[in-house]
Short mmCIF file of C-alpha atoms in Angstrom, two decimals:
data_model
loop_
_atom_site.label_atom_id
_atom_site.label_comp_id
_atom_site.label_asym_id
_atom_site.label_seq_id
_atom_site.Cartn_x
_atom_site.Cartn_y
_atom_site.Cartn_z
CA MET T 6 -33.86 71.81 47.17
CA ASN T 7 -32.63 74.03 43.84
CA GLN T 8 -29.54 75.54 45.54
CA LYS T 9 -28.92 71.64 46.81
CA SER T 10 -29.91 69.92 42.96
CA PRO T 11 -26.92 71.42 41.06
CA SER T 12 -24.17 70.64 44.08
CA LYS T 13 -25.35 67.17 43.92
CA ALA T 14 -25.09 66.90 39.93
CA GLY T 15 -21.24 68.07 40.11
CA THR T 16 -20.66 65.38 42.59
CA LYS T 17 -22.33 62.58 40.87
CA ARG T 18 -21.45 63.57 37.45
CA PRO T 19 -18.05 61.99 37.18
CA SER T 20 -18.85 58.88 38.22
CA ASN T 21 -21.67 58.64 35.85
CA ARG T 22 -19.35 58.13 33.02
CA PRO T 23 -17.82 54.63 32.67
CA GLU T 24 -14.40 56.02 31.80
CA ASP T 25 -13.84 57.67 35.21
CA GLU T 26 -14.62 53.90 36.67
CA ARG T 27 -11.84 53.61 39.36
CA VAL T 28 -9.73 50.47 40.15
CA SER T 29 -7.18 49.07 42.29
CA ILE T 30 -3.91 50.29 41.77
CA GLY T 31 -2.47 46.97 40.87
CA SER T 32 -5.68 46.04 38.90
CA SER T 33 -4.59 49.32 36.75
CA PHE T 34 -0.99 48.64 36.41
CA ALA T 35 -2.09 44.93 35.55
CA TYR T 36 -4.43 46.28 32.44
CA GLY T 37 -2.16 48.98 31.70
CA PHE T 38 0.27 46.66 31.06
CA GLN T 39 -1.71 44.58 28.70
CA HIS T 40 -2.07 47.84 26.64
CA VAL T 41 1.52 48.36 26.50
CA LEU T 42 2.35 45.15 25.41
CA SER T 43 -0.79 44.64 22.64
CA MET T 44 0.87 48.28 21.05
CA TYR T 45 4.45 47.76 21.37
CA GLY T 46 5.49 46.48 17.99
CA GLY T 47 3.74 49.29 16.82
CA ILE T 48 5.05 51.72 18.75
CA ILE T 49 8.62 50.59 18.07
CA ALA T 50 8.34 50.12 14.66
CA VAL T 51 8.03 53.20 12.95
CA PRO T 52 11.92 54.35 14.77
CA LEU T 53 13.27 51.23 13.71
CA ILE T 54 12.13 51.77 9.83
CA VAL T 55 13.33 55.22 9.85
CA GLY T 56 16.36 55.05 11.97
CA GLN T 57 17.24 52.37 9.62
CA ALA T 58 16.47 54.23 6.74
CA ALA T 59 18.49 57.36 8.02
CA GLY T 60 21.55 54.74 8.42
CA LEU T 61 21.86 55.49 11.71
CA ALA T 62 24.07 53.60 14.26
CA PRO T 63 22.22 50.65 16.59
CA ASN T 64 22.63 53.20 19.19
CA ASP T 65 21.06 55.87 18.02
CA ILE T 66 18.06 53.67 16.85
CA GLY T 67 17.79 52.91 20.69
CA ILE T 68 17.94 56.55 21.42
CA LEU T 69 15.05 56.77 18.74
CA ILE T 70 13.06 53.66 20.35
CA ALA T 71 13.35 54.93 23.85
CA ALA T 72 12.13 58.64 22.41
CA ALA T 73 8.92 57.00 20.99
CA LEU T 74 8.36 54.91 24.21
CA PHE T 75 8.96 58.33 26.61
CA VAL T 76 6.80 60.91 24.64
CA GLY T 77 4.13 57.75 23.64
CA GLY T 78 3.84 57.72 27.54
CA LEU T 79 3.64 61.72 27.97
CA ALA T 80 0.92 61.96 25.37
CA THR T 81 -1.12 58.48 26.45
CA LEU T 82 -1.32 60.63 30.19
CA LEU T 83 -2.35 63.89 28.58
CA GLN T 84 -5.12 62.67 26.48
CA THR T 85 -6.63 60.39 29.42
CA ILE T 86 -5.94 62.57 32.22
CA GLY T 87 -6.20 65.83 30.46
CA LEU T 88 -5.53 69.47 30.89
CA PRO T 89 -7.69 72.43 29.83
CA PHE T 90 -8.73 72.06 26.17
CA PHE T 91 -6.06 69.27 25.77
CA GLY T 92 -7.34 65.43 26.39
CA CYS T 93 -10.69 64.14 25.29
CA GLN T 94 -10.19 62.02 28.84
CA LEU T 95 -11.27 58.62 26.99
CA PRO T 96 -8.84 55.20 27.42
CA LEU T 97 -6.93 56.17 24.30
CA VAL T 98 -3.48 54.78 23.80
CA GLN T 99 -1.17 57.65 22.04
CA GLY T 100 2.36 56.69 20.31
CA VAL T 101 3.97 57.46 17.32
CA SER T 102 1.70 57.22 13.65
CA PHE T 103 2.41 54.34 11.58
CA SER T 104 0.48 57.27 8.88
CA SER T 105 3.87 58.86 8.67
CA VAL T 106 6.33 56.48 7.68
CA ALA T 107 6.11 56.52 4.00
CA THR T 108 6.26 60.63 4.25
CA MET T 109 9.38 60.39 6.68
CA VAL T 110 11.24 58.01 4.63
CA ALA T 111 10.96 59.88 1.70
CA ILE T 112 12.24 63.34 3.75
CA VAL T 113 15.30 61.21 5.17
CA THR T 114 16.01 59.54 1.71
CA GLY T 115 15.60 62.31 -0.40
CA GLY T 116 18.46 64.35 1.26
CA GLY T 117 16.91 66.31 4.84
CA GLY T 118 17.66 63.70 6.87
CA LEU T 119 16.22 63.22 10.18
CA PRO T 120 16.69 67.18 10.69
CA ALA T 121 14.32 68.05 8.38
CA VAL T 122 11.81 65.16 9.43
CA PHE T 123 11.79 66.81 12.84
CA GLY T 124 11.22 70.36 11.40
CA ALA T 125 8.53 69.49 9.28
CA VAL T 126 6.77 67.26 11.94
CA ILE T 127 7.17 70.49 14.06
CA ALA T 128 5.60 72.84 11.52
CA SER T 129 2.86 70.39 10.26
CA ALA T 130 1.60 69.49 13.94
CA ALA T 131 1.11 73.48 14.86
CA ILE T 132 -0.94 73.73 11.70
CA GLY T 133 -2.67 70.75 12.62
CA LEU T 134 -3.12 72.50 16.31
CA LEU T 135 -4.71 75.50 14.58
CA ILE T 136 -7.30 73.05 12.18
CA ALA T 137 -7.90 70.73 14.82
CA PRO T 138 -11.45 72.67 15.91
CA VAL T 139 -12.58 72.51 12.39
CA PHE T 140 -12.17 68.55 12.26
CA SER T 141 -14.31 68.24 15.91
CA ARG T 142 -17.19 70.31 14.23
CA ILE T 143 -18.19 67.90 11.67
CA VAL T 144 -18.79 65.53 13.99
CA ARG T 145 -22.74 65.91 12.82
CA PHE T 146 -21.77 64.11 9.54
CA PHE T 147 -20.72 61.05 11.45
CA PRO T 148 -23.60 59.05 12.24
CA PRO T 149 -23.55 55.17 12.57
CA VAL T 150 -23.36 54.56 9.12
CA VAL T 151 -20.09 56.42 9.08
CA THR T 152 -18.52 55.44 12.60
CA GLY T 153 -19.65 51.79 11.81
CA THR T 154 -17.92 51.68 8.72
CA VAL T 155 -14.67 53.29 10.24
CA ILE T 156 -14.27 51.49 13.18
CA THR T 157 -14.94 48.29 10.87
CA THR T 158 -12.40 49.27 8.59
CA ILE T 159 -9.95 50.10 10.99
CA GLY T 160 -10.47 46.26 12.60
CA LEU T 161 -10.35 44.90 9.19
CA THR T 162 -7.06 47.38 7.74
CA LEU T 163 -5.26 46.06 11.41
CA MET T 164 -5.63 42.19 10.52
CA PRO T 165 -2.34 42.17 8.08
CA VAL T 166 -0.43 43.42 10.90
CA ALA T 167 -1.30 40.51 13.03
CA ALA T 168 -0.82 38.08 10.78
CA ASN T 169 2.66 39.26 9.92
CA TRP T 170 3.22 38.99 13.71
CA ALA T 171 2.13 35.57 13.65
CA MET T 172 3.99 34.39 11.36
CA GLY T 173 7.17 36.14 12.95
CA GLY T 174 7.17 40.12 12.04
CA ASN T 175 10.56 39.90 9.93
CA LYS T 176 10.19 38.90 6.54
CA LYS T 177 13.77 37.94 5.91
CA ALA T 178 14.15 35.82 8.62
CA GLU T 179 14.42 32.21 7.67
CA ASP T 180 12.10 30.85 10.36
CA TYR T 181 9.26 33.73 8.62
CA GLY T 182 5.95 31.95 8.48
CA SER T 183 7.31 28.69 9.87
CA MET T 184 5.28 26.20 11.94
CA ALA T 185 6.70 26.88 14.84
CA ASN T 186 5.77 30.29 14.34
CA LEU T 187 2.06 29.50 13.65
CA GLY T 188 2.10 26.80 16.36
CA LEU T 189 3.13 29.45 18.83
CA ALA T 190 0.85 32.40 17.78
CA ALA T 191 -1.70 29.96 17.81
CA LEU T 192 -1.67 28.25 21.36
CA THR T 193 -1.56 32.04 22.67
CA PHE T 194 -5.04 32.86 20.44
CA ALA T 195 -5.84 29.62 21.67
CA LEU T 196 -5.31 30.75 25.53
CA VAL T 197 -6.77 33.77 25.10
CA LEU T 198 -10.15 32.11 24.14
CA VAL T 199 -9.65 29.61 26.95
CA LEU T 200 -9.22 32.33 29.35
CA SER T 201 -11.87 34.40 28.43
CA LYS T 202 -14.79 31.49 28.42
CA VAL T 203 -13.68 29.34 31.50
CA GLY T 204 -11.55 32.15 33.78
CA ARG T 205 -13.50 34.60 36.46
CA ALA T 206 -14.00 37.99 35.99
CA THR T 207 -10.55 39.01 36.34
CA ILE T 208 -8.47 36.05 34.28
CA SER T 209 -11.03 36.91 31.72
CA ARG T 210 -10.65 40.82 31.79
CA LEU T 211 -6.14 39.73 31.45
CA SER T 212 -6.86 36.79 28.90
CA ILE T 213 -4.64 39.12 26.82
CA LEU T 214 -2.33 39.47 29.17
CA LEU T 215 -2.44 36.27 30.48
CA ALA T 216 -2.17 34.44 27.38
CA MET T 217 1.19 36.29 26.42
CA VAL T 218 2.56 35.57 29.19
CA ILE T 219 1.94 31.90 28.57
CA GLY T 220 2.82 32.02 25.50
CA THR T 221 6.28 33.44 26.54
CA LEU T 222 7.04 31.23 29.16
CA VAL T 223 6.38 28.07 26.56
CA SER T 224 8.78 29.90 23.65
CA VAL T 225 11.29 30.19 26.22
CA VAL T 226 10.85 26.69 27.77
CA VAL T 227 11.07 25.71 23.48
CA GLY T 228 13.79 27.87 22.72
CA MET T 229 11.53 30.30 20.50
CA ALA T 230 12.60 33.91 23.19
CA ASP T 231 16.22 35.37 23.92
CA PHE T 232 16.22 37.34 26.75
CA SER T 233 19.99 36.94 27.26
CA LYS T 234 20.41 40.14 25.64
CA VAL T 235 18.38 41.91 28.20
CA GLY T 236 21.31 43.08 30.30
CA ASP T 237 22.88 44.78 27.29
CA GLY T 238 23.06 48.41 27.48
CA PRO T 239 22.38 51.28 30.32
CA VAL T 240 19.84 50.85 32.67
CA VAL T 241 18.45 54.00 32.84
CA ALA T 242 18.62 56.71 29.96
CA PHE T 243 17.09 59.98 29.70
CA PRO T 244 15.68 61.02 26.43
CA THR T 245 18.56 64.03 25.43
CA PRO T 246 16.79 66.60 23.63
CA PHE T 247 17.86 67.06 20.13
CA HIS T 248 20.58 64.51 20.61
CA LEU T 249 20.27 63.75 16.68
CA GLY T 250 20.36 67.04 15.11
CA ILE T 251 17.93 71.11 15.40
CA PRO T 252 15.13 70.69 13.67
CA THR T 253 15.30 72.44 9.94
CA PHE T 254 12.50 74.14 8.42
CA GLU T 255 11.80 72.67 4.62
CA ILE T 256 9.18 73.88 2.96
CA ALA T 257 8.03 70.79 0.34
CA ALA T 258 8.70 68.98 3.81
CA ILE T 259 6.44 70.37 5.64
CA ILE T 260 3.46 70.02 2.83
CA SER T 261 3.92 66.75 2.36
CA MET T 262 4.07 66.08 6.37
CA VAL T 263 0.46 68.56 6.88
CA ILE T 264 -1.12 65.80 4.62
CA VAL T 265 0.27 63.59 6.77
CA MET T 266 -0.99 65.38 9.55
CA VAL T 267 -4.95 65.60 8.38
CA VAL T 268 -4.83 61.54 7.91
CA ILE T 269 -3.94 61.35 11.77
CA LEU T 270 -6.77 64.22 12.66
CA THR T 271 -8.71 61.86 10.61
CA GLU T 272 -7.42 58.74 11.86
CA THR T 273 -7.57 59.98 15.48
CA MET T 274 -11.53 61.28 15.37
CA ALA T 275 -12.29 58.14 14.35
CA ASP T 276 -10.44 56.29 17.10
CA ILE T 277 -12.11 58.78 19.27
CA LEU T 278 -15.65 58.22 18.27
CA ALA T 279 -14.37 54.12 18.12
CA VAL T 280 -14.20 54.20 22.05
CA GLY T 281 -16.82 56.36 22.38
CA GLU T 282 -19.36 54.00 21.19
CA ILE T 283 -17.64 50.92 22.67
CA ILE T 284 -17.81 52.33 25.96
CA GLY T 285 -20.67 54.58 25.79
CA THR T 286 -19.83 57.90 26.32
CA LYS T 287 -20.56 60.97 25.00
CA THR T 288 -18.34 62.37 22.32
CA ASP T 289 -19.04 65.93 21.51
CA SER T 290 -17.38 68.61 19.22
CA LYS T 291 -16.09 70.27 22.59
CA ARG T 292 -14.23 66.70 23.67
CA ILE T 293 -12.94 65.76 19.76
CA ALA T 294 -11.18 69.41 19.87
CA ALA T 295 -9.68 68.56 23.58
CA GLY T 296 -8.52 65.00 22.01
CA LEU T 297 -7.49 66.26 18.77
CA ARG T 298 -5.33 69.33 20.01
CA ALA T 299 -3.39 66.92 22.48
CA ASP T 300 -2.98 65.12 19.52
CA MET T 301 -0.94 67.28 18.26
CA VAL T 302 0.87 69.07 20.83
CA SER T 303 2.41 65.38 21.29
CA SER T 304 3.34 65.64 18.12
CA LEU T 305 4.25 69.23 18.51
CA VAL T 306 6.59 68.50 21.21
CA ALA T 307 7.84 64.97 20.41
CA PRO T 308 10.82 65.56 17.91
CA ILE T 309 12.27 67.84 21.09
CA PHE T 310 13.36 64.25 22.11
CA GLY T 311 13.27 62.70 19.18
CA SER T 312 10.38 61.29 18.09
CA PHE T 313 7.54 61.59 15.59
CA PRO T 314 4.16 62.22 14.51
CA GLN T 315 1.59 60.84 17.96
CA SER T 316 -2.08 59.54 17.54
CA ALA T 317 -4.06 56.95 18.83
CA PHE T 318 -3.19 53.45 18.27
CA ALA T 319 -6.34 51.16 17.24
CA GLN T 320 -5.66 48.18 18.07
CA ASN T 321 -5.79 49.85 21.93
CA VAL T 322 -9.40 50.17 21.35
CA GLY T 323 -9.64 46.56 20.29
CA LEU T 324 -8.61 45.68 23.86
CA VAL T 325 -10.80 48.13 25.54
CA ALA T 326 -13.72 45.68 23.81
CA VAL T 327 -12.34 42.49 24.70
CA THR T 328 -10.91 43.52 28.79
CA LYS T 329 -14.93 45.67 29.14
CA MET T 330 -12.14 47.51 31.15
CA LYS T 331 -13.79 50.61 30.00
CA SER T 332 -11.43 52.92 33.02
CA ARG T 333 -9.30 55.81 31.44
CA TYR T 334 -7.13 55.62 34.20
CA VAL T 335 -6.39 51.58 33.75
CA VAL T 336 -4.52 53.43 30.39
CA ALA T 337 -3.04 56.00 31.97
CA ALA T 338 -1.18 53.53 34.26
CA GLY T 339 -0.09 52.50 30.91
CA GLY T 340 1.10 55.68 29.74
CA LEU T 341 3.45 55.99 33.00
CA ILE T 342 4.64 52.34 32.04
CA LEU T 343 5.22 53.54 28.88
CA VAL T 344 7.09 56.62 30.33
CA LEU T 345 9.28 54.28 32.49
CA LEU T 346 10.03 52.01 29.67
CA GLY T 347 11.51 55.18 27.57
CA LEU T 348 13.16 56.04 31.01
CA LEU T 349 14.57 52.67 31.55
CA PRO T 350 15.84 51.02 28.60
CA ILE T 351 16.28 47.70 30.40
CA LEU T 352 12.78 47.10 30.39
CA GLY T 353 12.19 47.66 27.11
CA ARG T 354 14.62 45.22 26.56
CA VAL T 355 12.98 42.23 28.36
CA VAL T 356 9.39 43.36 26.76
CA ALA T 357 10.70 43.11 22.98
CA ALA T 358 11.74 39.90 23.99
CA VAL T 359 8.45 39.00 24.23
CA PRO T 360 7.89 36.69 20.61
CA THR T 361 6.87 38.69 17.83
CA ALA T 362 4.40 35.35 17.12
CA VAL T 363 2.93 35.72 21.02
CA LEU T 364 1.91 39.21 20.12
CA GLY T 365 -0.14 38.02 16.37
CA GLY T 366 -1.98 35.43 18.20
CA ALA T 367 -3.49 37.98 20.67
CA GLY T 368 -3.64 40.38 17.84
CA ILE T 369 -5.88 38.51 15.78
CA VAL T 370 -8.42 38.82 18.69
CA LEU T 371 -7.87 42.04 19.78
CA PHE T 372 -8.33 43.82 15.83
CA GLY T 373 -11.36 41.16 15.26
CA THR T 374 -12.74 42.69 18.02
CA VAL T 375 -12.64 46.25 16.95
CA ALA T 376 -14.26 44.96 13.41
CA ALA T 377 -17.19 43.28 15.27
CA SER T 378 -17.15 46.56 17.38
CA GLY T 379 -18.14 48.54 14.42
CA ILE T 380 -20.27 45.85 12.77
CA ARG T 381 -22.16 46.28 16.08
CA THR T 382 -22.45 49.75 15.17
CA LEU T 383 -23.66 49.02 11.29
CA ALA T 384 -26.53 46.40 12.86
CA LYS T 385 -27.88 50.33 14.17
CA VAL T 386 -28.42 51.90 10.83
CA GLU T 387 -31.72 51.90 9.11
CA TYR T 388 -31.21 50.59 5.78
CA ARG T 389 -34.84 50.43 4.33
CA ASN T 390 -35.58 52.53 1.42
CA ASN T 391 -31.95 54.50 1.42
CA MET T 392 -28.84 54.38 0.32
CA ASN T 393 -26.73 53.53 3.16
CA LEU T 394 -25.88 50.08 1.94
CA ILE T 395 -24.45 51.71 -0.73
CA ILE T 396 -22.48 53.99 1.64
CA VAL T 397 -21.45 50.94 3.61
CA ALA T 398 -20.60 48.89 0.47
CA ALA T 399 -18.41 51.06 -1.01
CA SER T 400 -16.59 52.75 1.69
CA ILE T 401 -15.24 49.45 3.12
CA GLY T 402 -14.29 48.26 -0.30
CA PHE T 403 -12.32 51.81 -0.94
CA GLY T 404 -10.44 51.41 2.80
CA MET T 405 -9.73 47.55 1.68
CA ILE T 406 -7.66 48.70 -1.44
CA PRO T 407 -4.65 49.68 0.09
CA ILE T 408 -4.74 46.77 2.26
CA VAL T 409 -4.73 43.83 -0.49
CA ALA T 410 -3.35 46.20 -3.06
CA PRO T 411 -0.50 47.49 -1.16
CA THR T 412 1.13 49.33 -4.58
CA PHE T 413 -2.55 50.32 -5.72
CA TYR T 414 -1.10 53.90 -5.28
CA ASP T 415 2.19 53.81 -6.42
CA LYS T 416 2.18 55.70 -9.65
CA THR T 417 -0.55 58.81 -8.27
CA PRO T 418 1.13 61.83 -7.26
CA PRO T 419 2.98 61.50 -3.96
CA TRP T 420 -0.32 63.67 -1.84
CA PHE T 421 -2.58 61.16 -3.50
CA ALA T 422 -1.12 58.38 -2.27
CA THR T 423 -0.14 59.98 1.33
CA ILE T 424 -3.93 60.44 1.80
CA PHE T 425 -5.30 57.19 0.44
CA HIS T 426 -2.24 54.58 1.47
CA SER T 427 -4.13 54.62 4.48
CA GLY T 428 -6.93 52.09 4.85
CA ILE T 429 -8.48 53.66 7.48
CA SER T 430 -8.45 57.52 6.14
CA SER T 431 -9.49 55.98 2.69
CA ALA T 432 -12.66 54.73 4.07
CA ALA T 433 -13.45 57.34 6.47
CA ILE T 434 -13.23 59.84 3.43
CA MET T 435 -15.44 57.65 1.29
CA ALA T 436 -18.23 57.31 3.98
CA ILE T 437 -18.47 61.11 4.72
CA CYS T 438 -18.69 62.00 1.43
CA LEU T 439 -21.49 59.20 0.52
CA ASN T 440 -22.92 60.25 3.45
CA LEU T 441 -23.29 63.81 2.55
CA LEU T 442 -24.15 63.20 -1.40
CA PHE T 443 -27.51 60.74 0.11
CA ASN T 444 -28.37 61.71 3.71
CA HIS T 445 -27.46 65.51 3.38
CA PHE T 446 -28.02 66.95 -0.25
CA LYS T 447 -30.72 65.08 -1.21
CA ALA T 448 -32.05 66.50 -4.41
CA GLY T 449 -32.50 64.24 -6.90
CA ASN T 450 -32.74 60.71 -4.49
CA SER T 451 -35.60 58.88 -5.43
CA GLU T 452 -37.75 56.58 -3.46
CA ASN T 453 -35.83 53.45 -4.18
CA GLN T 454 -32.25 54.46 -5.94
CA SER T 455 -30.94 51.15 -6.35
CA ILE T 456 -31.48 47.59 -6.51
CA THR T 457 -28.88 47.20 -4.11
CA VAL T 458 -31.23 48.81 -1.42
CA ALA T 459 -32.31 46.69 1.40
CA GLY T 460 -36.12 46.62 1.97
CA THR T 461 -39.13 47.03 0.60
CA GLY T 462 -40.71 49.47 2.72
CA ARG T 463 -43.09 46.94 4.42
CA ARG T 464 -43.04 47.82 8.33
CA VAL T 465 -41.82 45.43 10.57
CA VAL T 466 -42.07 45.19 14.47
CA THR T 467 -39.78 43.01 16.66
CA GLU T 468 -40.68 40.07 18.89
CA ASP T 469 -38.84 42.17 21.64
CA ASP T 470 -40.97 44.97 20.69
CA LEU T 471 -44.49 42.62 21.00
CA LYS T 472 -43.29 41.25 24.96
CA CYS T 473 -43.44 45.34 26.34
CA LEU T 474 -47.02 45.66 25.22
CA ALA T 475 -50.17 44.61 26.78
CA ASP T 476 -53.19 43.65 25.98
CA GLY T 477 -55.75 46.32 24.54
CA ASP T 478 -53.06 48.77 24.55
CA ARG T 479 -52.96 51.06 21.60
CA PHE T 480 -51.55 53.88 20.21
CA GLU T 481 -53.36 57.42 19.47
CA GLY T 482 -52.37 60.81 18.92
CA GLY T 483 -48.42 60.33 19.23
CA LYS T 484 -49.41 58.58 22.89
CA LEU T 485 -49.41 54.83 23.76
CA ILE T 486 -52.63 54.00 26.19
CA ASP T 487 -53.18 51.20 28.17
CA ALA T 488 -56.68 49.03 27.95
CA GLU T 489 -58.22 51.40 31.22
CA GLY T 490 -57.29 54.59 28.90
CA THR T 491 -54.10 55.76 31.18
CA GLU T 492 -51.15 57.20 29.21
CA VAL T 493 -48.38 54.51 29.34
CA PRO T 494 -44.84 56.66 29.84
CA VAL T 495 -42.66 56.23 26.49
CA GLN T 496 -39.16 56.56 26.36
CA PHE T 497 -37.60 57.57 23.50
CA ALA T 498 -34.06 56.84 22.02
CA GLN T 499 -31.78 59.90 21.87
CA LYS T 500 -31.47 60.83 18.34
CA SER T 501 -28.84 59.82 16.10
CA PRO T 502 -26.48 62.35 14.70
CA GLU T 503 -27.84 61.99 11.41
CA HIS T 504 -30.73 63.39 11.71
#
């Protein structure tokens, strides 16, 4: 018996993890394509912005976009499938981090050009790879009051992106915010809700993808989508190493990019914890370290092909929550699609032709789901006779500052603005610090520290708790005893990391 048990445990363990669920190849690529659609606008935005800032020709900007797709796909495969010590094996989509845009544009316009950007990314990613294990060890400082706050903030900070997409995506366009764009976004939004409600399980899970397809078809009929340029340009193209210049290493650029890498590490760890919470799987320090190392290795390799720092995409965390499709192999299929899009620019041009307003309508549901998942986590937090309510309030408020006032940090030192310009990193840093201050360093804490503390300390038993009890049950000496004097087994909940 003792010899067989390890064998059985070894064979059953993978199937016990929700992320190891296997689905058919067709379903995997259908759901994977849905992941690609939900993040496509975000992954191509960075190379577009940086390429334009560098004054590149359209063909060279196209190379940056192809490289972003190609490297993002490889990074996704590494993160989901994993190698020893690399990859958290969770359904996380990787792509070019938007947190690095401001710093890279500053390096480009400051005279360094793209070679200085590539050199700074390589050097800072190497440093990030070294410090990744340090980040993984602070997971015990991420109890539900912190993770719930960060997940909620991730969803809230993404809402302006969805709104911008719904209005058309290009603020300089004449039809930006037009009734046509808003109507198309509203149609897609409504389709997501209808398909989620009335469809079968498969249709409900594919509601985002189907809504986007239907929305795109409607846009073609009314003349709001243009697929005429899909045939322009090469059909197949492989990202050429160092096509846009050999990296140069400038100290100032590297220092500023190291700060960005710290922000990316913080955001990726928050996404790992978020998706782990959503799918209901364990995310310990070892797994987080593997995920962060995959992030940094991908960022280290990216400049070779002409791409930029990689990080997990928060909008795809929302898609996991919406579809309830927890399998990492589904996201791995999305990674393969990204690689193909990078090698087959014609496929990328097809996806790029999907109207931005369609993406916006679906994005409202996606990003809202992320925030709702965070609220669900916060519902598990104990608020009586502690400062957890203050932690949540202050952290979310602090995280919203750069969202509602984008120029708030413009006159602060560049390194400070780089860190706190991201609402996600702002909320994460504040939540971690306040949790340490109030829940770990308790010296000086009083019983009721604030008038805003929820609860009076009065004991409360829920209705569900009462339903589990029978007449005559009693609690004695730490044991639950029934009316006949027999002990009733008690299954204790797993302790929160906060304890």
